[in-house]
Amino acid sequence: MEEAGKMEKTEKTEKAGKMGKSGKILCIAAVCLAAVVLVYLGIAFYFRSHYLFHTEINGHDVSGKTVQQAERLLRDDVAQFELELEEINGNRESIAGADIGLKYEDSADLEKILKEQESFLWPGAFFRDHVDEAKIEVSYDADKLTEKIDSLHAVTGEQTPAVSAYPKFDGERYVIEPEQYGTAVQRDALEERIASAFEELQASLDLEAEKCYAEPPYTAASVEVQAACDQMNQYCKAKIIYPMTEEVVVDASVISGWLAVDDKMQVTISEDAVRQWLQEFGDKYDTMGTTRTFTTPAGRETTVSGGTYGWSINEIAEYDVIVDAVKNGKTLEREPEYYIGGTAAAHAMPDWGNTYVDVDLSAQHMWYVVDGSVALETDVVTGQPIPERITPEGTYSILEKGRNQVLTGATDPATGEPSYRTPVSYWMRVTWSGIGLHDATWQSAFGGSLNQTPGIGSHGCINMPLDQAAALYDMLEVGTPVVIHY
């Protein structure tokens, strides 16, 4: 019984000892847990006024820093800030913040970033980066900024204006030539963009990308440019063929030199350019009054100048025809418009063709040539070679014919009567001033140098024997060319 009691006592003692040890362990564990919680809470409380680990603001590592400490970093950034300008031609210029009195004022975002971080979850900051941008409020001297901008090479240098896209003739058709950006800056836009860059603390500014340069009114994508290009190509579809000595073709290669667009991309046909082309056209193919080289029926090479016969293009009337054809894209084959009487027998020289009257003032002889063969020839007497009686050189035509006419001279101031009245049987007028071919029964002979003798030389007409004048009169038609030459 005694042993049993001892054993029971021993077991109770051991049990009490074990219970005491467990209590100590639990107590220690509780103390440790409380310490950990306090440390955790302490760190969490710390991060209520400091940035979490791995926090970056505006490129600065602010881990464990206060708002004030982070603010000092941003303040230093502002103090050292410099804006670099990238220009269209590759040049670079810069404006230092110190030059315009740039100052740090505030950054409410610093406080906001701190408040928004989850400080009780601070252990997670070890495993992730937290990158933020804080907007910084700055101030600067606007007048100093204006002065710095005014001194930039981009402003003071040569200002090349922008060029709009436009229709360009490539030799066959019009295509759009792309716009070109110049170096002329838009002063207001430039100052606005630079001011904004300083306010945003933007380290660099691409002046072209930020549209600081004057932009062309029209680009290759502008509908106005495409419409003008299409219209000009439509105009260039016109084709006018003139069958002159050789074919003269007015097509796109010529028309393109007449077309232009104004500053509103409206297509214009240059009146001056068309009239200039017509003038050159007329200068080349008009023959009225020009000097012609030819061979006389006697086989002599000579020239003749002046007169009223030949081609004379009516450039005023032809202008309207050309412009209408271009505007409507017409294809025409036509003789140009001529002035009244401004046509000839052929475009090739001599333009009077194969049927004409030839009067050789040197030989005092004339021929009537029909289809290249001499149908009549005779000696003649022409005007006495003095200014008031000389027979005019030139190429003319028969203007009218008449039988039994009375030729009258200029009025004599002394008598008030014509200086002469001469009846003729056959009159073939060459000029409206009174020169013509006619019979001269009062002449006893023809040819030689009789015309140089006073009283024998005519008043300018071509005197013919009566029978030859009669024969010519019957054969000759009004409009026949008359070539009078030496």
Coordinates of C-alpha atoms in Angstrom, one line a residue:
M1 CA 0.0 0.0 0.0
E2 CA 2.8 2.3 0.9
E3 CA 4.6 1.6 -2.4
A4 CA 1.5 2.2 -4.4
G5 CA 1.2 5.5 -2.6
K6 CA 4.7 6.4 -3.5
M7 CA 4.2 5.6 -7.1
E8 CA 1.0 7.6 -7.3
K9 CA 2.8 10.5 -5.7
T10 CA 5.7 10.2 -8.2
E11 CA 3.4 10.2 -11.2
K12 CA 1.6 13.3 -10.0
T13 CA 5.0 15.1 -9.5
E14 CA 6.1 14.1 -13.0
K15 CA 2.8 15.2 -14.5
A16 CA 3.0 18.5 -12.8
G17 CA 6.6 19.0 -14.1
K18 CA 5.6 18.3 -17.6
M19 CA 2.7 20.7 -17.4
G20 CA 5.0 23.4 -16.1
K21 CA 7.4 22.9 -19.0
S22 CA 4.7 23.1 -21.7
G23 CA 3.4 26.3 -20.1
K24 CA 6.8 27.8 -20.4
I25 CA 7.1 26.9 -24.1
L26 CA 3.7 28.4 -24.8
C27 CA 4.6 31.5 -22.9
I28 CA 7.8 31.9 -24.9
A29 CA 6.0 31.2 -28.2
A30 CA 3.4 33.8 -27.3
V31 CA 6.1 36.3 -26.5
C32 CA 7.9 35.6 -29.8
L33 CA 4.7 35.9 -31.8
A34 CA 3.9 39.2 -30.0
A35 CA 7.4 40.4 -30.9
V36 CA 7.0 39.4 -34.5
V37 CA 3.6 41.1 -34.7
L38 CA 5.1 44.2 -33.1
V39 CA 8.0 44.3 -35.6
Y40 CA 5.6 43.7 -38.5
L41 CA 3.3 46.4 -37.3
G42 CA 6.3 48.7 -36.6
I43 CA 7.6 48.2 -40.1
A44 CA 4.1 48.7 -41.5
F45 CA 3.8 51.9 -39.5
Y46 CA 7.3 53.0 -40.8
F47 CA 6.1 52.6 -44.3
R48 CA 3.2 54.9 -43.7
S49 CA 5.7 57.8 -43.8
H50 CA 8.3 56.1 -46.0
Y51 CA 8.2 54.6 -49.5
L52 CA 8.2 50.8 -49.8
F53 CA 11.2 48.8 -51.0
H54 CA 11.8 48.8 -54.7
T55 CA 9.9 52.1 -55.2
E56 CA 11.0 54.3 -58.1
I57 CA 9.6 57.8 -58.7
N58 CA 10.6 59.8 -61.8
G59 CA 13.6 57.6 -62.3
H60 CA 14.9 57.9 -58.7
D61 CA 15.1 55.0 -56.2
V62 CA 13.1 56.3 -53.2
S63 CA 13.0 53.1 -51.2
G64 CA 12.7 53.9 -47.5
K65 CA 12.7 57.7 -48.2
T66 CA 10.2 60.2 -46.9
V67 CA 8.2 62.5 -49.1
Q68 CA 10.6 65.3 -48.1
Q69 CA 13.6 63.3 -49.1
A70 CA 12.0 62.4 -52.4
E71 CA 11.1 66.0 -53.0
R72 CA 14.7 67.0 -52.6
L73 CA 15.6 64.7 -55.4
L74 CA 12.9 66.2 -57.7
R75 CA 14.0 69.7 -56.7
D76 CA 17.5 68.8 -57.8
D77 CA 16.1 67.5 -61.1
V78 CA 14.4 70.8 -61.7
A79 CA 17.5 72.8 -60.8
Q80 CA 19.6 70.8 -63.4
F81 CA 16.9 70.5 -66.0
E82 CA 17.8 71.3 -69.7
L83 CA 15.5 71.0 -72.7
E84 CA 17.0 69.7 -75.9
L85 CA 15.4 70.8 -79.2
E86 CA 15.7 68.5 -82.2
E87 CA 15.4 70.5 -85.4
I88 CA 14.2 69.4 -88.9
N89 CA 17.7 69.7 -90.4
G90 CA 19.4 67.6 -87.8
N91 CA 20.6 70.5 -85.7
R92 CA 20.2 70.4 -81.9
E93 CA 19.9 73.3 -79.5
S94 CA 19.1 73.5 -75.8
I95 CA 17.6 75.8 -73.3
A96 CA 18.7 75.3 -69.6
G97 CA 16.0 75.7 -67.0
A98 CA 18.4 78.0 -65.0
D99 CA 18.3 80.4 -68.0
I100 CA 14.6 81.0 -67.6
G101 CA 14.4 80.9 -63.8
L102 CA 12.9 77.4 -63.7
K103 CA 11.9 76.5 -60.1
Y104 CA 10.4 73.6 -58.3
E105 CA 7.1 74.5 -56.7
D106 CA 5.3 71.4 -55.6
S107 CA 4.4 67.8 -56.3
A108 CA 1.2 66.6 -54.7
D109 CA 1.7 63.2 -56.3
L110 CA 4.5 62.4 -53.9
E111 CA 2.1 62.4 -51.0
K112 CA -0.5 60.6 -53.1
I113 CA 1.9 57.8 -54.0
L114 CA 2.8 57.3 -50.4
K115 CA -0.8 57.2 -49.2
E116 CA -1.8 54.7 -52.0
Q117 CA 0.9 52.2 -51.2
E118 CA -0.2 49.2 -49.0
S119 CA 2.1 49.5 -46.1
F120 CA 0.6 46.5 -44.3
L121 CA 1.6 44.4 -47.2
W122 CA 5.2 45.6 -47.1
P123 CA 6.8 42.1 -47.5
G124 CA 5.4 41.9 -51.0
A125 CA 7.6 44.9 -52.0
F126 CA 10.6 42.6 -51.9
F127 CA 9.2 40.7 -54.8
R128 CA 8.0 43.4 -57.2
D129 CA 9.1 46.8 -58.4
H130 CA 6.9 49.8 -58.0
V131 CA 7.5 52.5 -60.6
D132 CA 5.6 55.8 -60.5
E133 CA 5.7 59.2 -62.2
A134 CA 5.0 62.2 -60.1
K135 CA 3.8 65.4 -61.8
I136 CA 5.9 68.3 -60.7
E137 CA 4.6 71.8 -60.5
V138 CA 7.2 74.3 -61.7
S139 CA 7.4 78.0 -62.4
Y140 CA 9.6 80.1 -64.7
D141 CA 10.0 83.6 -66.1
A142 CA 7.9 83.8 -69.2
D143 CA 9.8 86.9 -70.5
K144 CA 13.1 85.1 -70.2
L145 CA 11.7 82.1 -72.0
T146 CA 10.6 84.4 -74.9
E147 CA 14.0 85.9 -75.1
K148 CA 15.7 82.5 -75.2
I149 CA 13.3 81.3 -78.0
D150 CA 13.9 84.5 -80.0
S151 CA 17.7 83.8 -79.9
L152 CA 17.4 80.2 -81.1
H153 CA 19.0 79.5 -84.5
A154 CA 15.7 77.8 -85.5
V155 CA 14.1 81.3 -85.2
T156 CA 17.0 83.5 -86.3
G157 CA 18.3 81.3 -89.2
E158 CA 17.2 81.2 -92.8
Q159 CA 13.5 80.4 -92.9
T160 CA 12.7 78.1 -95.9
P161 CA 9.0 78.0 -96.5
A162 CA 7.1 74.8 -96.8
V163 CA 6.0 73.8 -100.3
S164 CA 2.6 72.1 -100.9
A165 CA 2.2 68.9 -102.8
Y166 CA 1.2 69.7 -106.4
P167 CA 0.5 68.0 -109.8
K168 CA 3.7 67.7 -111.8
F169 CA 4.0 66.6 -115.4
D170 CA 6.4 63.7 -115.7
G171 CA 6.7 63.8 -119.5
E172 CA 3.6 61.7 -120.1
R173 CA 1.0 62.7 -117.5
Y174 CA 0.6 64.6 -114.3
V175 CA 1.6 62.9 -111.0
I176 CA 1.5 64.3 -107.5
E177 CA 4.8 65.8 -106.3
P178 CA 4.9 65.3 -102.5
E179 CA 5.0 68.3 -100.2
Q180 CA 8.2 69.6 -98.7
Y181 CA 8.6 70.8 -95.2
G182 CA 10.8 73.9 -94.9
T183 CA 12.6 75.4 -91.9
A184 CA 10.2 78.3 -91.3
V185 CA 8.9 77.9 -87.7
Q186 CA 5.4 78.8 -86.5
R187 CA 6.5 81.2 -83.8
D188 CA 3.4 80.9 -81.6
A189 CA 3.3 77.1 -81.8
L190 CA 7.0 76.9 -81.0
E191 CA 6.7 78.9 -77.8
E192 CA 3.6 77.0 -76.8
R193 CA 5.4 73.6 -77.3
I194 CA 8.6 74.7 -75.5
A195 CA 6.6 76.1 -72.6
S196 CA 4.7 72.9 -72.3
A197 CA 7.9 70.9 -72.4
F198 CA 9.3 72.9 -69.4
E199 CA 6.0 72.5 -67.5
E200 CA 6.1 68.8 -68.1
L201 CA 9.9 68.6 -67.6
Q202 CA 10.1 66.8 -71.0
A203 CA 13.8 66.3 -71.7
S204 CA 13.7 66.7 -75.5
L205 CA 11.4 68.2 -78.0
D206 CA 11.2 67.1 -81.7
L207 CA 10.1 70.3 -83.4
E208 CA 9.0 68.6 -86.6
A209 CA 7.0 65.9 -84.7
E210 CA 5.4 68.6 -82.5
K211 CA 4.4 70.6 -85.6
C212 CA 6.5 73.6 -84.8
Y213 CA 7.2 74.2 -88.4
A214 CA 4.9 75.9 -90.9
E215 CA 3.0 73.1 -92.6
P216 CA 2.3 73.1 -96.4
P217 CA -1.4 73.9 -97.0
Y218 CA -1.7 70.8 -99.1
T219 CA -0.1 67.3 -98.8
A220 CA 0.0 64.4 -101.2
A221 CA -3.0 63.0 -99.5
S222 CA -5.1 66.2 -100.0
V223 CA -8.2 65.5 -102.0
E224 CA -7.8 69.0 -103.6
V225 CA -4.4 68.0 -105.0
Q226 CA -5.7 64.7 -106.4
A227 CA -8.7 66.5 -108.0
A228 CA -6.4 69.0 -109.6
C229 CA -4.1 66.2 -110.9
D230 CA -7.1 64.4 -112.4
Q231 CA -8.4 67.6 -114.1
M232 CA -5.0 68.4 -115.6
N233 CA -4.7 64.9 -117.0
Q234 CA -8.2 65.3 -118.5
Y235 CA -7.1 68.5 -120.2
C236 CA -4.0 66.7 -121.5
K237 CA -6.2 64.2 -123.3
A238 CA -6.9 67.0 -125.9
K239 CA -5.0 66.8 -129.2
I240 CA -5.0 69.3 -132.0
I241 CA -3.3 68.5 -135.3
Y242 CA -2.4 71.3 -137.7
P243 CA -1.4 70.2 -141.2
M244 CA 1.1 72.9 -142.0
T245 CA 4.4 72.3 -143.9
E246 CA 4.6 69.4 -141.5
E247 CA 2.2 68.3 -138.9
V248 CA 2.1 70.5 -135.8
V249 CA 0.6 68.6 -132.9
V250 CA -0.7 70.2 -129.8
D251 CA -0.8 67.4 -127.2
A252 CA 0.1 66.8 -123.6
S253 CA 3.7 67.8 -124.1
V254 CA 2.5 71.3 -125.2
I255 CA -0.6 71.6 -123.1
S256 CA 1.2 70.8 -119.9
G257 CA 3.2 74.0 -120.4
W258 CA 0.0 76.0 -120.3
L259 CA -1.5 74.5 -117.1
A260 CA -0.9 75.5 -113.5
V261 CA -2.7 75.4 -110.1
D262 CA -3.2 78.4 -107.9
D263 CA -2.9 78.6 -104.2
K264 CA -6.4 77.1 -103.8
M265 CA -5.5 74.1 -106.1
Q266 CA -7.7 75.4 -108.8
V267 CA -6.5 74.5 -112.3
T268 CA -5.8 77.4 -114.6
I269 CA -4.9 77.6 -118.3
S270 CA -2.4 80.4 -118.7
E271 CA -3.8 82.8 -121.3
D272 CA -0.3 84.3 -121.7
A273 CA 1.3 80.9 -122.3
V274 CA -1.3 79.9 -125.0
R275 CA -1.0 83.3 -126.7
Q276 CA 2.8 83.0 -126.6
W277 CA 2.6 79.6 -128.3
L278 CA 0.2 81.0 -130.9
Q279 CA 2.6 83.9 -131.6
E280 CA 5.5 81.5 -132.1
F281 CA 3.2 79.3 -134.3
G282 CA 2.3 82.3 -136.4
D283 CA 5.9 83.6 -136.6
K284 CA 6.9 80.2 -138.0
Y285 CA 4.1 79.7 -140.5
D286 CA 2.8 83.2 -141.3
T287 CA 4.2 84.2 -144.7
M288 CA 2.4 87.5 -145.4
G289 CA 5.0 90.2 -145.7
T290 CA 7.9 87.9 -145.2
T291 CA 11.0 87.5 -147.4
R292 CA 10.7 84.6 -149.8
T293 CA 13.5 83.0 -151.8
F294 CA 12.5 81.5 -155.2
T295 CA 13.4 80.9 -158.8
T296 CA 11.9 83.1 -161.5
P297 CA 10.4 81.6 -164.6
A298 CA 13.6 82.8 -166.3
G299 CA 15.6 80.5 -164.0
R300 CA 17.1 83.3 -161.8
E301 CA 17.4 82.9 -158.0
T302 CA 16.0 85.9 -156.2
T303 CA 14.1 87.1 -153.2
V304 CA 10.9 89.1 -152.7
S305 CA 9.8 91.0 -149.6
G306 CA 6.6 92.6 -148.4
G307 CA 3.2 92.5 -149.9
T308 CA -0.2 91.4 -148.8
Y309 CA -0.4 87.8 -150.0
G310 CA 0.4 84.8 -147.8
W311 CA -0.6 83.0 -144.7
S312 CA -1.7 85.1 -141.7
I313 CA -3.1 83.0 -138.7
N314 CA -5.9 84.7 -136.8
E315 CA -4.3 84.0 -133.4
I316 CA -7.2 85.7 -131.5
A317 CA -9.8 83.4 -133.0
E318 CA -7.6 80.3 -132.7
Y319 CA -7.1 81.0 -129.0
D320 CA -10.7 80.3 -128.3
V321 CA -10.6 77.1 -130.4
I322 CA -7.6 75.8 -128.5
V323 CA -8.9 76.6 -125.0
D324 CA -12.2 75.0 -125.8
A325 CA -10.5 71.8 -127.1
V326 CA -8.3 71.6 -124.0
K327 CA -11.2 72.1 -121.5
N328 CA -13.2 69.4 -123.2
G329 CA -10.4 67.0 -124.0
K330 CA -11.2 67.1 -127.7
T331 CA -9.2 65.7 -130.6
L332 CA -9.2 67.9 -133.7
E333 CA -7.4 68.0 -137.1
R334 CA -7.9 71.4 -138.6
E335 CA -6.4 74.3 -140.4
P336 CA -6.0 77.2 -138.1
E337 CA -8.2 80.2 -138.3
Y338 CA -6.8 82.8 -140.8
Y339 CA -7.5 86.5 -141.2
I340 CA -9.5 87.5 -144.3
G341 CA -7.2 87.2 -147.2
G342 CA -4.6 85.5 -145.0
T343 CA -4.4 82.3 -146.9
A344 CA -2.1 81.1 -149.7
A345 CA -2.0 78.3 -152.2
A346 CA 0.5 76.1 -150.3
H347 CA 2.3 75.9 -147.0
A348 CA 5.5 74.9 -148.7
M349 CA 7.6 77.7 -150.2
P350 CA 7.0 79.4 -152.5
D351 CA 3.6 79.5 -151.0
W352 CA 1.9 81.0 -154.1
G353 CA 2.0 77.6 -155.7
N354 CA 2.2 76.8 -159.4
T355 CA -0.2 79.4 -160.8
Y356 CA 0.8 83.0 -160.4
V357 CA 1.9 86.2 -162.1
D358 CA 5.6 87.1 -162.0
V359 CA 6.7 90.7 -162.6
D360 CA 10.5 91.2 -162.8
L361 CA 11.2 94.8 -162.2
S362 CA 14.8 94.4 -163.1
A363 CA 14.1 92.7 -166.5
Q364 CA 10.9 94.8 -167.1
H365 CA 9.2 91.5 -168.0
M366 CA 6.3 89.5 -166.8
W367 CA 5.1 85.9 -166.9
Y368 CA 1.8 84.3 -166.2
V369 CA 2.5 80.8 -165.0
V370 CA -0.4 78.2 -164.9
D371 CA 0.3 74.9 -163.2
G372 CA 4.0 75.4 -163.5
S373 CA 4.0 76.3 -167.2
V374 CA 4.3 79.7 -168.7
A375 CA 0.9 80.5 -170.3
L376 CA 1.8 84.1 -171.2
E377 CA 4.8 86.4 -171.1
T378 CA 5.5 89.9 -172.2
D379 CA 7.7 93.0 -171.8
V380 CA 6.2 95.6 -169.6
V381 CA 6.8 99.1 -168.3
T382 CA 6.6 99.6 -164.6
G383 CA 6.8 102.7 -162.4
Q384 CA 9.4 105.3 -162.8
P385 CA 12.0 104.6 -160.0
I386 CA 11.2 107.7 -157.9
P387 CA 9.5 107.5 -154.5
E388 CA 6.1 108.7 -155.6
R389 CA 5.9 106.5 -158.7
I390 CA 7.9 103.3 -158.0
T391 CA 6.1 100.0 -158.4
P392 CA 6.0 98.3 -154.9
E393 CA 7.9 95.1 -154.5
G394 CA 6.1 92.3 -152.8
T395 CA 3.7 89.4 -153.1
Y396 CA 0.1 90.3 -153.8
S397 CA -3.0 88.9 -155.4
I398 CA -5.5 90.0 -158.0
L399 CA -8.1 91.9 -156.0
E400 CA -10.6 92.7 -158.8
K401 CA -10.9 92.9 -162.6
G402 CA -12.8 95.4 -164.7
R403 CA -13.3 96.4 -168.4
N404 CA -13.0 100.0 -169.7
Q405 CA -12.0 101.7 -166.5
V406 CA -10.7 105.2 -166.0
L407 CA -7.6 105.4 -163.8
T408 CA -7.3 108.6 -161.8
G409 CA -4.3 109.9 -160.0
A410 CA -4.1 111.7 -156.7
T411 CA -5.8 115.1 -156.4
D412 CA -3.6 118.0 -157.4
P413 CA -3.8 120.6 -154.6
A414 CA -3.3 123.4 -157.1
T415 CA -6.3 122.5 -159.3
G416 CA -8.3 120.3 -157.1
E417 CA -8.4 117.8 -159.9
P418 CA -6.9 114.3 -160.3
S419 CA -3.3 114.5 -161.5
Y420 CA -4.4 112.3 -164.4
R421 CA -7.3 110.5 -165.8
T422 CA -6.4 107.5 -168.0
P423 CA -8.9 105.2 -169.7
V424 CA -7.9 101.6 -170.0
S425 CA -9.6 98.6 -171.5
Y426 CA -8.4 95.9 -169.2
W427 CA -7.9 96.6 -165.5
M428 CA -6.5 93.9 -163.0
R429 CA -6.1 95.5 -159.6
V430 CA -3.1 94.4 -157.4
T431 CA -3.4 96.8 -154.5
W432 CA -6.2 99.0 -153.1
S433 CA -3.8 101.9 -153.3
G434 CA -4.2 101.8 -157.1
I435 CA -1.5 99.5 -158.4
G436 CA -2.5 97.0 -161.1
L437 CA -1.9 95.5 -164.5
H438 CA -3.5 97.1 -167.5
D439 CA -3.1 97.9 -171.2
A440 CA -1.1 101.0 -172.1
T441 CA -1.8 102.0 -175.7
W442 CA 0.1 105.2 -175.2
Q443 CA 3.4 103.3 -174.8
S444 CA 5.3 103.0 -178.1
A445 CA 7.5 100.2 -176.7
F446 CA 7.9 98.0 -173.6
G447 CA 10.8 96.4 -171.7
G448 CA 14.4 97.5 -171.5
S449 CA 15.0 100.5 -169.2
L450 CA 12.1 102.6 -170.6
N451 CA 10.6 102.9 -167.1
Q452 CA 13.5 105.0 -166.0
T453 CA 12.7 107.6 -168.6
P454 CA 10.5 110.5 -167.3
G455 CA 7.2 110.5 -169.0
I456 CA 7.5 106.8 -170.0
G457 CA 7.8 105.2 -166.6
S458 CA 4.3 104.6 -165.1
H459 CA 2.8 106.0 -162.0
G460 CA 3.4 102.6 -160.4
C461 CA 1.2 100.3 -162.5
I462 CA 2.4 97.5 -164.7
N463 CA 1.8 98.7 -168.3
M464 CA 1.2 96.0 -170.9
P465 CA 0.7 95.8 -174.6
L466 CA -3.0 95.9 -175.5
D467 CA -3.2 92.3 -176.9
Q468 CA -1.3 90.8 -174.0
A469 CA -3.5 92.6 -171.5
A470 CA -6.6 91.3 -173.2
A471 CA -5.2 87.8 -173.3
L472 CA -4.2 87.9 -169.6
Y473 CA -7.5 89.4 -168.6
D474 CA -9.4 86.5 -170.1
M475 CA -7.1 83.9 -168.4
L476 CA -6.6 85.6 -165.0
E477 CA -8.8 84.9 -162.0
V478 CA -9.4 87.1 -159.0
G479 CA -7.2 85.8 -156.2
T480 CA -4.3 84.8 -158.4
P481 CA -0.9 85.6 -156.7
V482 CA 1.2 88.4 -158.2
V483 CA 4.9 88.4 -157.4
I484 CA 6.6 91.7 -158.0
H485 CA 10.4 91.6 -157.5
Y486 CA 13.8 92.8 -158.7

